[in-house]
mmCIF file of C-alpha atoms and ligand atoms in Angstrom:
data_model
loop_
_atom_site.group_PDB
_atom_site.id
_atom_site.type_symbol
_atom_site.label_atom_id
_atom_site.label_comp_id
_atom_site.label_asym_id
_atom_site.label_seq_id
_atom_site.Cartn_x
_atom_site.Cartn_y
_atom_site.Cartn_z
ATOM 1 C CA MET A 1 -21.192 -1.675 2.249
ATOM 2 C CA SER A 2 -17.634 -2.889 2.680
ATOM 3 C CA ASN A 3 -15.985 -5.069 0.109
ATOM 4 C CA THR A 4 -16.816 -8.646 1.026
ATOM 5 C CA ASN A 5 -14.633 -10.018 -1.757
ATOM 6 C CA THR A 6 -11.394 -9.016 -0.074
ATOM 7 C CA PRO A 7 -10.011 -10.364 3.196
ATOM 8 C CA LEU A 8 -9.109 -6.852 4.378
ATOM 9 C CA ASP A 9 -10.379 -7.571 7.883
ATOM 10 C CA SER A 10 -7.767 -10.288 8.354
ATOM 11 C CA ILE A 11 -4.817 -8.091 7.354
ATOM 12 C CA SER A 12 -2.238 -6.841 9.860
ATOM 13 C CA PHE A 13 1.559 -6.823 10.198
ATOM 14 C CA ASP A 14 3.467 -7.878 13.300
ATOM 15 C CA HIS A 15 7.070 -8.034 14.462
ATOM 16 C CA GLN A 16 7.743 -11.207 12.489
ATOM 17 C CA ASP A 17 6.891 -9.243 9.369
ATOM 18 C CA LYS A 18 9.223 -6.446 10.458
ATOM 19 C CA ASP A 19 12.055 -8.837 11.254
ATOM 20 C CA LEU A 20 11.642 -10.538 7.906
ATOM 21 C CA PHE A 21 13.098 -7.482 6.174
ATOM 22 C CA LEU A 22 16.259 -7.936 8.236
ATOM 23 C CA LEU A 23 16.743 -11.683 7.620
ATOM 24 C CA ASP A 24 19.969 -12.753 6.008
ATOM 25 C CA ASN A 25 18.340 -15.849 4.508
ATOM 26 C CA LEU A 26 17.580 -14.152 1.197
ATOM 27 C CA SER A 27 15.606 -16.954 -0.448
ATOM 28 C CA LEU A 28 13.334 -17.364 2.590
ATOM 29 C CA LYS A 29 12.923 -13.606 2.628
ATOM 30 C CA ALA A 30 11.984 -13.561 -1.072
ATOM 31 C CA ASP A 31 9.490 -16.413 -0.591
ATOM 32 C CA ALA A 32 7.910 -14.789 2.439
ATOM 33 C CA ILE A 33 7.543 -11.429 0.678
ATOM 34 C CA LYS A 34 6.093 -13.104 -2.410
ATOM 35 C CA HIS A 35 3.684 -15.454 -0.626
ATOM 36 C CA SER A 36 2.774 -13.558 2.513
ATOM 37 C CA ILE A 37 3.677 -9.841 2.488
ATOM 38 C CA LEU A 38 2.869 -8.884 -1.107
ATOM 39 C CA PRO A 39 -0.576 -10.597 -1.087
ATOM 40 C CA ARG A 40 -1.500 -8.602 2.023
ATOM 41 C CA MET A 41 -0.195 -5.366 0.492
ATOM 42 C CA THR A 42 -2.228 -6.097 -2.660
ATOM 43 C CA VAL A 43 -5.417 -6.431 -0.595
ATOM 44 C CA ILE A 44 -4.786 -2.893 0.672
ATOM 45 C CA ALA A 45 -4.342 -1.480 -2.855
ATOM 46 C CA ASN A 46 -7.443 -3.365 -4.046
ATOM 47 C CA GLU A 47 -9.502 -1.869 -1.240
ATOM 48 C CA LEU A 48 -8.318 1.620 -2.184
ATOM 49 C CA VAL A 49 -9.459 1.016 -5.778
ATOM 50 C CA PHE A 50 -12.751 -0.505 -4.591
ATOM 51 C CA ILE A 51 -13.616 2.595 -2.552
ATOM 52 C CA MET A 52 -12.409 4.985 -5.280
ATOM 53 C CA ASN A 53 -14.758 3.249 -7.749
ATOM 54 C CA GLN A 54 -17.647 3.953 -5.373
ATOM 55 C CA ILE A 55 -16.667 7.564 -4.758
ATOM 56 C CA TYR A 56 -15.966 8.658 -8.306
ATOM 57 C CA GLY A 57 -18.489 6.461 -10.106
ATOM 58 C CA PHE A 58 -16.208 5.050 -12.769
ATOM 59 C CA ASN A 59 -13.812 2.157 -13.026
ATOM 60 C CA ILE A 60 -10.476 3.451 -11.759
ATOM 61 C CA LEU A 61 -8.738 0.497 -13.432
ATOM 62 C CA GLU A 62 -9.613 1.788 -16.908
ATOM 63 C CA ASP A 63 -6.787 4.317 -16.659
ATOM 64 C CA SER A 64 -4.817 2.893 -13.743
ATOM 65 C CA SER A 65 -3.480 -0.477 -12.811
ATOM 66 C CA ILE A 66 -2.428 -2.043 -9.551
ATOM 67 C CA VAL A 67 1.340 -1.825 -9.259
ATOM 68 C CA LYS A 68 3.372 -4.109 -7.020
ATOM 69 C CA SER A 69 6.990 -4.304 -6.106
ATOM 70 C CA PRO A 70 9.162 -6.336 -5.916
ATOM 71 C CA ASN A 71 8.110 -8.051 -9.144
ATOM 72 C CA PHE A 72 10.033 -11.337 -8.769
ATOM 73 C CA ARG A 73 10.809 -11.464 -12.457
ATOM 74 C CA THR A 74 12.283 -14.824 -13.280
ATOM 75 C CA THR A 75 15.427 -15.287 -15.288
ATOM 76 C CA LYS A 76 16.929 -18.398 -16.832
ATOM 77 C CA ASN A 77 19.329 -18.982 -13.971
ATOM 78 C CA ARG A 78 16.936 -17.880 -11.264
ATOM 79 C CA ALA A 79 18.608 -20.069 -8.682
ATOM 80 C CA SER A 80 21.770 -18.030 -8.815
ATOM 81 C CA VAL A 81 19.980 -14.695 -8.489
ATOM 82 C CA LYS A 82 19.745 -13.647 -4.888
ATOM 83 C CA LEU A 83 18.111 -10.281 -4.542
ATOM 84 C CA ASN A 84 17.921 -8.608 -1.214
ATOM 85 C CA TYR A 85 14.397 -7.237 -0.976
ATOM 86 C CA ASN A 86 14.017 -4.760 1.832
ATOM 87 C CA TYR A 87 10.662 -3.186 1.039
ATOM 88 C CA CYS A 88 7.269 -4.104 -0.387
ATOM 89 C CA ILE A 89 5.011 -1.741 -2.347
ATOM 90 C CA SER A 90 1.462 -1.866 -3.683
ATOM 91 C CA GLY A 91 -0.522 0.950 -5.207
ATOM 92 C CA ILE A 92 -1.893 2.436 -8.397
ATOM 93 C CA SER A 93 -0.257 4.088 -11.375
ATOM 94 C CA GLY A 94 -1.223 4.898 -14.936
ATOM 95 C CA VAL A 95 -2.004 1.836 -17.013
ATOM 96 C CA ARG A 96 0.700 0.858 -19.520
ATOM 97 C CA LYS A 97 -0.676 1.779 -22.956
ATOM 98 C CA ASN A 98 0.980 2.811 -26.186
ATOM 99 C CA ASN A 99 0.292 6.374 -27.323
ATOM 100 C CA TYR A 100 -2.324 6.874 -24.627
ATOM 101 C CA TRP A 101 -0.841 9.525 -22.357
ATOM 102 C CA ILE A 102 -0.734 12.247 -24.974
ATOM 103 C CA GLY A 103 -0.323 15.029 -22.414
ATOM 104 C CA PHE A 104 3.019 13.642 -21.312
ATOM 105 C CA GLU A 105 6.195 13.461 -23.334
ATOM 106 C CA LYS A 106 9.622 12.050 -22.791
ATOM 107 C CA LYS A 107 12.767 13.955 -23.670
ATOM 108 C CA ASN A 108 12.961 12.046 -26.974
ATOM 109 C CA SER A 109 9.460 13.448 -27.775
ATOM 110 C CA LYS A 110 7.863 10.018 -27.542
ATOM 111 C CA THR A 111 4.501 9.799 -25.834
ATOM 112 C CA ALA A 112 4.643 8.136 -22.441
ATOM 113 C CA ASN A 113 3.674 4.479 -22.053
ATOM 114 C CA VAL A 114 4.161 4.526 -18.305
ATOM 115 C CA LEU A 115 3.373 7.510 -16.113
ATOM 116 C CA PRO A 116 5.918 9.006 -13.724
ATOM 117 C CA PHE A 117 3.715 9.070 -10.621
ATOM 118 C CA LYS A 118 2.161 6.572 -8.210
ATOM 119 C CA LEU A 119 -0.219 6.517 -5.268
ATOM 120 C CA GLU A 120 1.178 3.714 -3.176
ATOM 121 C CA PHE A 121 1.551 1.963 0.146
ATOM 122 C CA ASN A 122 5.074 1.133 1.248
ATOM 123 C CA LEU A 123 6.080 -1.417 3.877
ATOM 124 C CA ASP A 124 9.616 -1.820 5.154
ATOM 125 C CA ASP A 125 11.261 -2.507 8.489
ATOM 126 C CA SER A 126 10.370 0.998 9.683
ATOM 127 C CA GLY A 127 6.622 0.510 9.146
ATOM 128 C CA LEU A 128 3.772 1.195 6.728
ATOM 129 C CA PHE A 129 2.958 4.500 5.030
ATOM 130 C CA PHE A 130 1.305 5.835 1.877
ATOM 131 C CA MET A 131 2.582 8.395 -0.559
ATOM 132 C CA LEU A 132 1.781 10.136 -3.805
ATOM 133 C CA HIS A 133 4.985 10.797 -5.664
ATOM 134 C CA ASN A 134 6.517 11.339 -9.042
ATOM 135 C CA MET A 135 9.562 9.403 -10.209
ATOM 136 C CA TYR A 136 11.763 8.374 -13.182
ATOM 137 C CA LEU A 137 12.202 12.066 -13.698
ATOM 138 C CA ASN A 138 15.305 12.199 -15.840
ATOM 139 C CA ASP A 139 13.571 10.862 -18.952
ATOM 140 C CA TRP A 140 10.806 13.421 -18.996
ATOM 141 C CA LYS A 141 10.357 16.651 -20.852
ATOM 142 C CA VAL A 142 10.472 19.538 -18.430
ATOM 143 C CA GLU A 143 7.282 20.987 -19.981
ATOM 144 C CA SER A 144 5.426 17.760 -19.210
ATOM 145 C CA LEU A 145 6.576 17.610 -15.614
ATOM 146 C CA ASN A 146 5.822 21.291 -15.154
ATOM 147 C CA LYS A 147 2.157 20.596 -15.923
ATOM 148 C CA LEU A 148 1.943 18.811 -12.562
ATOM 149 C CA PHE A 149 3.660 21.711 -10.810
ATOM 150 C CA HIS A 150 1.432 24.317 -12.480
ATOM 151 C CA PHE A 151 -1.621 22.310 -11.475
ATOM 152 C CA THR A 152 -0.281 22.274 -7.916
ATOM 153 C CA ILE A 153 0.180 26.055 -7.859
ATOM 154 C CA ALA A 154 -3.275 26.697 -9.320
ATOM 155 C CA ASN A 155 -4.905 24.469 -6.697
ATOM 156 C CA SER A 156 -2.507 24.943 -3.814
ATOM 157 C CA ALA A 157 -5.094 25.892 -1.175
ATOM 158 C CA LEU A 158 -7.307 22.864 -1.800
ATOM 159 C CA ILE A 159 -4.283 20.553 -2.064
ATOM 160 C CA GLN A 160 -3.057 21.801 1.293
ATOM 161 C CA SER A 161 -6.451 21.002 2.824
ATOM 162 C CA LEU A 162 -6.229 17.476 1.462
ATOM 163 C CA LEU A 163 -2.702 17.071 2.804
ATOM 164 C CA LEU A 164 -3.858 18.215 6.214
ATOM 165 C CA LEU A 165 -6.773 15.756 6.285
ATOM 166 C CA SER A 166 -4.605 12.877 5.106
ATOM 167 C CA LYS A 167 -1.939 13.811 7.679
ATOM 168 C CA SER A 168 0.541 13.999 4.821
ATOM 169 C CA SER A 169 3.306 16.455 4.285
ATOM 170 C CA PRO A 170 4.991 17.546 1.079
ATOM 171 C CA SER A 171 8.702 16.943 0.778
ATOM 172 C CA LEU A 172 9.958 20.321 -0.362
ATOM 173 C CA PHE A 173 13.478 21.093 -1.411
ATOM 174 C CA TYR A 174 15.574 23.841 0.057
ATOM 175 C CA ASP A 175 18.905 25.298 -0.760
ATOM 176 C CA LYS A 176 20.934 28.086 0.724
ATOM 177 C CA ASP A 177 19.333 30.701 -1.551
ATOM 178 C CA SER A 178 15.756 29.827 -0.760
ATOM 179 C CA ALA A 179 13.970 31.327 2.192
ATOM 180 C CA PRO A 180 13.319 28.630 4.803
ATOM 181 C CA ILE A 181 9.650 29.561 5.143
ATOM 182 C CA LEU A 182 7.511 30.202 2.093
ATOM 183 C CA PRO A 183 3.848 29.805 1.249
ATOM 184 C CA PHE A 184 3.305 26.364 -0.291
ATOM 185 C CA LYS A 185 2.443 27.933 -3.658
ATOM 186 C CA ASP A 186 5.652 29.978 -3.739
ATOM 187 C CA HIS A 187 7.653 26.946 -2.791
ATOM 188 C CA ILE A 188 6.293 25.017 -5.774
ATOM 189 C CA GLU A 189 7.179 28.004 -7.975
ATOM 190 C CA LEU A 190 10.708 27.787 -6.619
ATOM 191 C CA HIS A 191 10.750 24.102 -7.593
ATOM 192 C CA ILE A 192 9.940 25.074 -11.180
ATOM 193 C CA GLU A 193 12.521 27.836 -11.231
ATOM 194 C CA LYS A 194 15.270 25.616 -9.808
ATOM 195 C CA GLU A 195 14.180 22.592 -11.857
ATOM 196 C CA TRP A 196 13.674 20.453 -8.793
ATOM 197 C CA ARG A 197 11.409 17.870 -10.323
ATOM 198 C CA GLU A 198 10.467 15.690 -7.397
ATOM 199 C CA LEU A 199 7.231 16.241 -5.517
ATOM 200 C CA ILE A 200 6.243 13.768 -2.835
ATOM 201 C CA TYR A 201 3.287 13.792 -0.467
ATOM 202 C CA GLU A 202 3.987 11.346 2.320
ATOM 203 C CA GLY A 203 1.574 10.153 4.995
ATOM 204 C CA PRO A 204 2.394 9.259 8.607
ATOM 205 C CA ILE A 205 4.438 6.124 9.180
ATOM 206 C CA ILE A 206 2.713 3.411 11.199
ATOM 207 C CA LYS A 207 5.263 1.415 13.171
ATOM 208 C CA PHE A 208 5.086 -2.318 13.870
ATOM 209 C CA PRO A 209 2.921 -3.994 15.038
ATOM 210 C CA ILE A 210 0.435 -2.571 12.521
ATOM 211 C CA SER A 211 -3.160 -3.357 13.393
ATOM 212 C CA ASN A 212 -6.048 -3.874 11.026
ATOM 213 C CA SER A 213 -7.680 -0.615 12.112
ATOM 214 C CA GLU A 214 -4.448 1.292 11.537
ATOM 215 C CA ILE A 215 -4.315 -0.106 8.000
ATOM 216 C CA LYS A 216 -7.886 1.048 7.427
ATOM 217 C CA SER A 217 -7.063 4.520 8.698
ATOM 218 C CA LEU A 218 -4.152 4.621 6.214
ATOM 219 C CA ILE A 219 -6.505 3.666 3.360
ATOM 220 C CA ILE A 220 -8.735 6.607 4.340
ATOM 221 C CA GLY A 221 -5.614 8.788 4.451
ATOM 222 C CA ALA A 222 -4.632 7.713 0.931
ATOM 223 C CA LEU A 223 -8.203 8.422 -0.240
ATOM 224 C CA TYR A 224 -7.736 12.094 0.614
ATOM 225 C CA LEU A 225 -4.897 12.180 -1.916
ATOM 226 C CA SER A 226 -6.930 10.393 -4.599
ATOM 227 C CA PRO A 227 -8.394 13.606 -6.170
ATOM 228 C CA ILE A 228 -4.813 14.801 -6.776
ATOM 229 C CA TYR A 229 -3.859 11.446 -8.283
ATOM 230 C CA LEU A 230 -6.907 11.442 -10.602
ATOM 231 C CA ALA A 231 -6.197 15.037 -11.632
ATOM 232 C CA TYR A 232 -2.638 13.986 -12.580
ATOM 233 C CA ILE A 233 -4.126 11.170 -14.680
ATOM 234 C CA ASN A 234 -6.349 13.633 -16.574
ATOM 235 C CA ILE A 235 -3.420 15.986 -17.126
ATOM 236 C CA ALA A 236 -1.488 13.067 -18.604
ATOM 237 C CA LYS A 237 -4.426 12.499 -20.971
ATOM 238 C CA ASN A 238 -4.261 16.167 -21.970
ATOM 239 C CA GLN A 239 -7.683 16.806 -20.450
ATOM 240 C CA GLU A 240 -9.039 19.195 -17.854
ATOM 241 C CA SER A 241 -7.876 18.040 -14.430
ATOM 242 C CA ASN A 242 -11.455 17.818 -13.082
ATOM 243 C CA PHE A 243 -9.857 18.239 -9.671
ATOM 244 C CA GLU A 244 -12.602 20.272 -7.975
ATOM 245 C CA GLU A 245 -15.263 17.842 -9.160
ATOM 246 C CA TYR A 246 -13.292 14.945 -7.630
ATOM 247 C CA VAL A 247 -12.990 16.812 -4.334
ATOM 248 C CA LYS A 248 -16.745 17.415 -4.414
ATOM 249 C CA LEU A 249 -17.425 13.702 -4.959
ATOM 250 C CA LEU A 250 -15.026 12.787 -2.151
ATOM 251 C CA ASN A 251 -16.824 15.236 0.147
ATOM 252 C CA GLN A 252 -20.185 13.715 -0.723
ATOM 253 C CA TRP A 253 -18.936 10.212 -0.062
ATOM 254 C CA LEU A 254 -17.398 11.190 3.282
ATOM 255 C CA LYS A 255 -20.703 12.802 4.274
ATOM 256 C CA THR A 256 -22.771 9.736 3.390
ATOM 257 C CA ASN A 257 -20.245 7.167 4.716
ATOM 258 C CA PRO A 258 -18.889 8.780 7.888
ATOM 259 C CA ASN A 259 -18.006 5.397 9.384
ATOM 260 C CA TYR A 260 -16.937 3.412 6.348
ATOM 261 C CA PHE A 261 -14.412 1.665 8.521
ATOM 262 C CA THR A 262 -16.275 1.511 11.800
ATOM 263 C CA GLU A 263 -13.179 1.045 13.921
ATOM 264 C CA LYS A 264 -11.423 3.958 12.289
ATOM 265 C CA VAL A 265 -8.851 5.198 14.777
ATOM 266 C CA ASP A 266 -6.288 7.884 15.036
ATOM 267 C CA PRO A 267 -3.049 6.074 14.161
ATOM 268 C CA LEU A 268 -1.101 8.338 16.456
ATOM 269 C CA THR A 269 -3.057 7.443 19.574
ATOM 270 C CA GLU A 270 -4.149 3.848 19.108
ATOM 271 C CA LYS A 271 -0.947 2.300 20.428
ATOM 272 C CA ASN A 272 -1.538 4.002 23.767
ATOM 273 C CA ILE A 273 -4.868 2.256 24.291
ATOM 274 C CA PRO A 274 -4.450 -0.890 26.414
ATOM 275 C CA ASN A 275 -6.165 -3.947 24.990
ATOM 276 C CA ILE A 276 -8.227 -5.514 27.764
ATOM 277 C CA ASP A 277 -10.368 -7.763 25.580
ATOM 278 C CA LEU A 278 -8.970 -11.110 26.737
ATOM 279 C CA GLU A 279 -10.783 -13.253 24.208
ATOM 280 C CA SER A 280 -9.481 -11.348 21.208
ATOM 281 C CA LEU A 281 -6.114 -11.095 22.949
ATOM 282 C CA ASP A 282 -5.918 -14.880 22.971
ATOM 283 C CA LEU A 283 -6.525 -14.941 19.215
ATOM 284 C CA LYS A 284 -3.879 -12.302 18.656
ATOM 285 C CA ILE A 285 -1.142 -13.942 20.741
ATOM 286 C CA LYS A 286 1.981 -13.805 18.691
ATOM 287 C CA VAL A 287 3.425 -16.916 17.246
ATOM 288 C CA MET A 288 7.070 -16.938 18.312
ATOM 289 C CA GLN A 289 9.627 -14.967 16.298
ATOM 290 C CA GLY A 290 10.228 -16.367 12.874
ATOM 291 C CA ILE A 291 8.257 -19.573 13.417
ATOM 292 C CA ARG A 292 5.582 -18.389 11.007
ATOM 293 C CA TRP A 293 8.057 -18.497 8.147
ATOM 294 C CA GLN A 294 9.203 -21.978 9.146
ATOM 295 C CA VAL A 295 5.579 -23.199 9.171
ATOM 296 C CA PHE A 296 4.854 -21.647 5.781
ATOM 297 C CA GLN A 297 8.070 -23.050 4.349
ATOM 298 C CA ARG A 298 7.342 -26.563 5.670
ATOM 299 C CA ASP A 299 3.822 -26.375 4.176
ATOM 300 C CA LEU A 300 5.261 -25.099 0.867
ATOM 301 C CA TRP A 301 3.481 -21.721 1.148
ATOM 302 C CA ARG A 302 0.073 -23.351 0.627
ATOM 303 C CA CYS A 303 -3.065 -23.805 2.709
ATOM 304 C CA VAL A 304 -2.881 -27.365 4.067
ATOM 305 C CA SER A 305 -6.668 -27.678 3.870
ATOM 306 C CA CYS A 306 -7.524 -26.515 0.352
ATOM 307 C CA GLY A 307 -4.093 -26.197 -1.243
ATOM 308 C CA ARG A 308 -4.512 -22.567 -2.289
ATOM 309 C CA SER A 309 -1.488 -20.258 -2.374
ATOM 310 C CA SER A 310 -0.821 -16.564 -2.965
ATOM 311 C CA GLU A 311 -1.404 -17.202 -6.670
ATOM 312 C CA ASP A 312 -5.052 -17.958 -5.808
ATOM 313 C CA ASN A 313 -5.464 -14.571 -4.092
ATOM 314 C CA VAL A 314 -5.667 -15.921 -0.557
ATOM 315 C CA ILE A 315 -3.929 -14.666 2.545
ATOM 316 C CA LEU A 316 -2.015 -17.329 4.469
ATOM 317 C CA HIS A 317 -2.296 -17.593 8.242
ATOM 318 C CA VAL A 318 -0.568 -19.717 10.828
ATOM 319 C CA ASP A 319 -3.133 -21.689 12.818
ATOM 320 C CA HIS A 320 -2.677 -23.403 16.185
ATOM 321 C CA ILE A 321 -3.914 -26.975 15.663
ATOM 322 C CA ILE A 322 -4.662 -27.245 19.385
ATOM 323 C CA PRO A 323 -5.511 -23.690 20.554
ATOM 324 C CA ARG A 324 -3.397 -22.118 23.263
ATOM 325 C CA SER A 325 -6.503 -21.859 25.452
ATOM 326 C CA LYS A 326 -6.707 -25.678 25.300
ATOM 327 C CA GLY A 327 -3.057 -26.127 26.215
ATOM 328 C CA GLY A 328 -1.744 -26.132 22.658
ATOM 329 C CA GLN A 329 1.969 -25.379 22.527
ATOM 330 C CA ASP A 330 3.970 -22.869 20.532
ATOM 331 C CA LYS A 331 5.794 -25.584 18.659
ATOM 332 C CA LEU A 332 6.259 -26.157 14.975
ATOM 333 C CA GLU A 333 4.235 -29.413 15.190
ATOM 334 C CA ASN A 334 1.249 -27.531 16.603
ATOM 335 C CA TYR A 335 1.064 -25.094 13.705
ATOM 336 C CA GLN A 336 -0.409 -25.407 10.252
ATOM 337 C CA THR A 337 -0.797 -23.059 7.296
ATOM 338 C CA LEU A 338 -4.382 -22.079 6.528
ATOM 339 C CA CYS A 339 -5.707 -19.588 3.995
ATOM 340 C CA HIS A 340 -8.030 -16.847 5.246
ATOM 341 C CA ILE A 341 -11.071 -18.703 3.886
ATOM 342 C CA CYS A 342 -10.320 -22.008 5.638
ATOM 343 C CA ASN A 343 -9.181 -20.132 8.741
ATOM 344 C CA ILE A 344 -12.634 -18.558 9.124
ATOM 345 C CA GLY A 345 -14.196 -22.007 8.789
ATOM 346 C CA LYS A 346 -12.096 -23.447 11.595
ATOM 347 C CA SER A 347 -13.341 -22.226 14.965
ATOM 348 C CA ASN A 348 -11.202 -22.020 18.077
ATOM 349 C CA LYS A 349 -12.906 -25.165 19.423
ATOM 350 C CA ASP A 350 -11.862 -27.219 16.456
ATOM 351 C CA ASN A 351 -8.613 -29.103 17.046
ATOM 352 C CA THR A 352 -8.477 -30.684 13.633
ATOM 353 C CA ASN A 353 -5.012 -31.217 12.328
ATOM 354 C CA LEU A 354 -5.728 -30.590 8.651
ATOM 355 C CA ARG A 355 -2.142 -31.283 7.761
ATOM 356 C CA ASN A 356 -2.366 -35.007 8.561
ATOM 357 C CA ARG A 357 -5.856 -35.525 7.239
HETATM 358 ZN ZN1 ZN B 1 -7.619 -22.968 2.442
#
């Protein structure tokens, strides 16, 4: 029952992806994030939405939209703009609609067009993690923001269970007057009293290299936070949070799909398991540092077989023209850019150089 429309199975992040965030070639970095990192991050957010649609039985994208960052907005003199991107984000947030979020007001008493919270995945040179957080807090009416905090207090026990299952922790503020150890509920009350407006639930960070199964375990982790996210959405619409109903639906789905991702692993232990599967090891052998970006750049960030790019919702891969197992070398000439669709079509026995066809 997995989503066959997305190439989730081909998504992972390796040390070349990590090192990219540290490159000083800013235009290469921007291109690589736009054409290679962001498309992979978007697949992850899409999968989260796909599963949420199944669990909750309605179209999540009616009230939410996929958010991505950086946005690569173009300006007239784009060539002179060199931004240093050192992160990549995909996730969901409230859809941008005029006069829609009537439960939420800005300080100027205008109804919100954009909501101040996101459920997102964040990749940077430290690794990949998910979080549910609120933001842009200075513009908001305290009464509006307090609705989220009051909801949290009223449902603190169930929220704590969800945090535990998702391996997330809340980032709570302290100051010298506050007791260092408080029940979660009391701590949120202290946030209201002190007007600390930020509330972040952050999952475990998965360090590079990040395997496909680790990504899937993070999607499951983010799913545990989805009832809280959907409750926030309802609060912003000035409706009942429906929180307990969402938790019930999530429970039902978990019961009927215990192995949604069959290779679901504990992200904290997987890196200790030695990989002795030689055949798959051969496929996973790392292309040398940085060469991937050179190959993509030479091939103009397009699949050399079909011509598709990130704008066509494909994931680009670097392919050995002559496989390593057949003596193919780790040289620029022996690599070509293939999209995930063409890459599946080309077996390891096929030495076709699609670039010179
Ligand atoms: Zn292709």
